[in-house]
Amino acid sequence: MRPPFRFPDDLLALQEAWLRTYTDLAEAPPASGSTVLRRRLIALSGLLHTHPYWTTPAGWRAGGVELRRAARGHTPAPVERETTT
């Protein structure tokens, strides 16, 4: 049985944004100019890895996988996506 994890809302929101951006990048056509998505993914990765939650004793190894599972299973309110033209 996995131990229960309680993640801060802002950390969960960051992981959800990371997953959305990763999916958008994976689905982007090769000639679509994915620089903005790649830069956003890098910025989100930095914010995720430097979040104060990871300084707690549970640490990244124990909570990283659970955070991704929680973000995939979380159903947030609809978010209006930016469109690039």
CSV table of N, CA, C and O in Angstrom, one decimal, residues 10-57:
chain,number,residue,atom,x,y,z
A,10,ASP,N,-0.5,24.7,-5.2
A,10,ASP,CA,0.3,25.3,-6.3
A,10,ASP,C,1.3,24.3,-6.9
A,10,ASP,O,1.5,24.3,-8.1
A,11,LEU,N,1.7,23.3,-6.2
A,11,LEU,CA,2.6,22.3,-6.7
A,11,LEU,C,1.8,21.4,-7.7
A,11,LEU,O,2.3,21.0,-8.8
A,12,LEU,N,0.6,21.0,-7.3
A,12,LEU,CA,-0.2,20.2,-8.1
A,12,LEU,C,-0.6,20.9,-9.4
A,12,LEU,O,-0.6,20.4,-10.5
A,13,ALA,N,-0.9,22.2,-9.3
A,13,ALA,CA,-1.2,23.1,-10.5
A,13,ALA,C,0.1,23.1,-11.4
A,13,ALA,O,-0.1,23.1,-12.7
A,14,LEU,N,1.3,23.2,-10.9
A,14,LEU,CA,2.5,23.3,-11.7
A,14,LEU,C,2.6,21.9,-12.4
A,14,LEU,O,3.0,21.9,-13.6
A,15,GLN,N,2.4,20.8,-11.7
A,15,GLN,CA,2.5,19.5,-12.4
A,15,GLN,C,1.5,19.4,-13.5
A,15,GLN,O,1.8,18.8,-14.6
A,16,GLU,N,0.3,19.8,-13.3
A,16,GLU,CA,-0.8,19.7,-14.3
A,16,GLU,C,-0.4,20.6,-15.5
A,16,GLU,O,-0.5,20.2,-16.7
A,17,ALA,N,0.2,21.8,-15.3
A,17,ALA,CA,0.6,22.7,-16.4
A,17,ALA,C,1.7,22.0,-17.1
A,17,ALA,O,1.8,22.1,-18.4
A,18,TRP,N,2.6,21.3,-16.4
A,18,TRP,CA,3.8,20.6,-17.1
A,18,TRP,C,3.2,19.5,-18.0
A,18,TRP,O,3.7,19.4,-19.1
A,19,LEU,N,2.3,18.7,-17.4
A,19,LEU,CA,1.7,17.6,-18.2
A,19,LEU,C,1.0,18.2,-19.5
A,19,LEU,O,1.1,17.6,-20.6
A,20,ARG,N,0.2,19.2,-19.3
A,20,ARG,CA,-0.5,19.8,-20.5
A,20,ARG,C,0.5,20.3,-21.5
A,20,ARG,O,0.3,20.1,-22.7
A,21,THR,N,1.6,21.0,-21.1
A,21,THR,CA,2.6,21.5,-22.0
A,21,THR,C,3.3,20.4,-22.7
A,21,THR,O,3.5,20.4,-23.9
A,22,TYR,N,3.6,19.3,-22.0
A,22,TYR,CA,4.3,18.2,-22.5
A,22,TYR,C,3.4,17.5,-23.6
A,22,TYR,O,3.9,17.2,-24.7
A,23,THR,N,2.2,17.4,-23.3
A,23,THR,CA,1.2,16.8,-24.3
A,23,THR,C,1.1,17.7,-25.5
A,23,THR,O,1.1,17.2,-26.7
A,24,ASP,N,1.0,19.0,-25.3
A,24,ASP,CA,0.9,19.9,-26.4
A,24,ASP,C,2.1,19.8,-27.3
A,24,ASP,O,2.1,19.9,-28.5
A,25,LEU,N,3.3,19.7,-26.7
A,25,LEU,CA,4.6,19.6,-27.4
A,25,LEU,C,4.6,18.3,-28.2
A,25,LEU,O,5.0,18.3,-29.4
A,26,ALA,N,4.2,17.3,-27.6
A,26,ALA,CA,4.2,16.0,-28.2
A,26,ALA,C,3.3,15.9,-29.4
A,26,ALA,O,3.5,15.2,-30.4
A,27,GLU,N,2.2,16.6,-29.4
A,27,GLU,CA,1.2,16.6,-30.4
A,27,GLU,C,1.4,17.7,-31.5
A,27,GLU,O,0.7,17.7,-32.5
A,28,ALA,N,2.3,18.6,-31.2
A,28,ALA,CA,2.6,19.7,-32.2
A,28,ALA,C,3.2,19.2,-33.5
A,28,ALA,O,4.1,18.3,-33.4
A,29,PRO,N,2.8,19.6,-34.6
A,29,PRO,CA,3.4,19.2,-35.9
A,29,PRO,C,4.9,19.7,-35.9
A,29,PRO,O,5.2,20.7,-35.3
A,30,PRO,N,5.7,18.9,-36.6
A,30,PRO,CA,7.1,19.2,-36.6
A,30,PRO,C,7.4,20.7,-37.1
A,30,PRO,O,8.4,21.3,-36.6
A,31,ALA,N,6.7,21.2,-38.0
A,31,ALA,CA,7.0,22.5,-38.6
A,31,ALA,C,6.2,23.6,-37.9
A,31,ALA,O,6.1,24.7,-38.4
A,32,SER,N,5.7,23.4,-36.7
A,32,SER,CA,4.8,24.3,-36.0
A,32,SER,C,5.6,25.4,-35.2
A,32,SER,O,5.0,26.3,-34.7
A,33,GLY,N,6.9,25.2,-35.1
A,33,GLY,CA,7.6,26.2,-34.3
A,33,GLY,C,7.3,26.0,-32.8
A,33,GLY,O,6.6,26.7,-32.2
A,34,SER,N,7.9,24.9,-32.2
A,34,SER,CA,7.6,24.5,-30.9
A,34,SER,C,8.5,25.2,-29.8
A,34,SER,O,8.5,24.8,-28.7
A,35,THR,N,9.2,26.2,-30.2
A,35,THR,CA,10.1,26.9,-29.3
A,35,THR,C,9.4,27.4,-28.0
A,35,THR,O,9.9,27.2,-26.9
A,36,VAL,N,8.2,28.0,-28.2
A,36,VAL,CA,7.5,28.5,-27.0
A,36,VAL,C,7.2,27.4,-26.1
A,36,VAL,O,7.3,27.5,-24.8
A,37,LEU,N,6.7,26.3,-26.6
A,37,LEU,CA,6.3,25.1,-25.7
A,37,LEU,C,7.6,24.5,-25.1
A,37,LEU,O,7.5,24.2,-23.9
A,38,ARG,N,8.6,24.4,-25.8
A,38,ARG,CA,9.9,23.9,-25.2
A,38,ARG,C,10.4,24.8,-24.0
A,38,ARG,O,10.7,24.3,-23.0
A,39,ARG,N,10.3,26.1,-24.3
A,39,ARG,CA,10.8,27.0,-23.2
A,39,ARG,C,9.9,27.0,-22.0
A,39,ARG,O,10.3,27.1,-20.9
A,40,ARG,N,8.6,26.9,-22.3
A,40,ARG,CA,7.6,26.8,-21.2
A,40,ARG,C,7.9,25.5,-20.4
A,40,ARG,O,7.8,25.5,-19.1
A,41,LEU,N,8.1,24.4,-21.0
A,41,LEU,CA,8.4,23.1,-20.4
A,41,LEU,C,9.6,23.2,-19.5
A,41,LEU,O,9.6,22.8,-18.4
A,42,ILE,N,10.7,23.9,-20.0
A,42,ILE,CA,11.9,24.1,-19.2
A,42,ILE,C,11.6,24.9,-18.0
A,42,ILE,O,12.1,24.6,-16.9
A,43,ALA,N,10.9,26.0,-18.2
A,43,ALA,CA,10.6,26.9,-17.0
A,43,ALA,C,9.7,26.2,-16.0
A,43,ALA,O,10.0,26.3,-14.8
A,44,LEU,N,8.7,25.4,-16.4
A,44,LEU,CA,7.9,24.7,-15.5
A,44,LEU,C,8.7,23.6,-14.8
A,44,LEU,O,8.5,23.4,-13.6
A,45,SER,N,9.6,23.0,-15.5
A,45,SER,CA,10.5,21.9,-14.8
A,45,SER,C,11.3,22.6,-13.7
A,45,SER,O,11.5,22.0,-12.6
A,46,GLY,N,11.9,23.7,-14.0
A,46,GLY,CA,12.7,24.4,-13.0
A,46,GLY,C,11.8,24.8,-11.7
A,46,GLY,O,12.2,24.6,-10.6
A,47,LEU,N,10.6,25.3,-12.0
A,47,LEU,CA,9.7,25.6,-10.9
A,47,LEU,C,9.3,24.4,-10.1
A,47,LEU,O,9.2,24.4,-8.8
A,48,LEU,N,9.1,23.3,-10.8
A,48,LEU,CA,8.7,22.0,-10.1
A,48,LEU,C,9.8,21.5,-9.2
A,48,LEU,O,9.6,21.2,-8.0
A,49,HIS,N,11.0,21.5,-9.7
A,49,HIS,CA,12.2,20.9,-9.0
A,49,HIS,C,12.7,21.8,-7.9
A,49,HIS,O,13.4,21.3,-7.0
A,50,THR,N,12.4,23.1,-7.9
A,50,THR,CA,12.8,24.0,-6.8
A,50,THR,C,11.7,24.4,-5.9
A,50,THR,O,11.9,25.3,-5.0
A,51,HIS,N,10.6,23.7,-6.0
A,51,HIS,CA,9.4,24.1,-5.1
A,51,HIS,C,9.8,23.7,-3.7
A,51,HIS,O,10.5,22.7,-3.4
A,52,PRO,N,9.4,24.5,-2.7
A,52,PRO,CA,9.8,24.3,-1.3
A,52,PRO,C,9.3,23.0,-0.7
A,52,PRO,O,9.9,22.4,0.2
A,53,TYR,N,8.3,22.4,-1.3
A,53,TYR,CA,7.8,21.1,-0.8
A,53,TYR,C,8.9,20.0,-0.8
A,53,TYR,O,8.9,19.2,0.1
A,54,TRP,N,9.8,20.1,-1.8
A,54,TRP,CA,10.8,19.0,-1.9
A,54,TRP,C,11.9,19.1,-0.9
A,54,TRP,O,12.7,18.2,-0.8
A,55,THR,N,11.9,20.2,-0.1
A,55,THR,CA,12.9,20.3,1.0
A,55,THR,C,12.4,19.5,2.3
A,55,THR,O,13.2,19.3,3.2
A,56,THR,N,11.2,19.0,2.2
A,56,THR,CA,10.7,18.2,3.4
A,56,THR,C,11.3,16.8,3.4
A,56,THR,O,11.8,16.4,2.3
A,57,PRO,N,11.3,16.1,4.5
A,57,PRO,CA,11.9,14.8,4.5
A,57,PRO,C,11.4,13.8,3.5
A,57,PRO,O,12.1,12.9,3.1
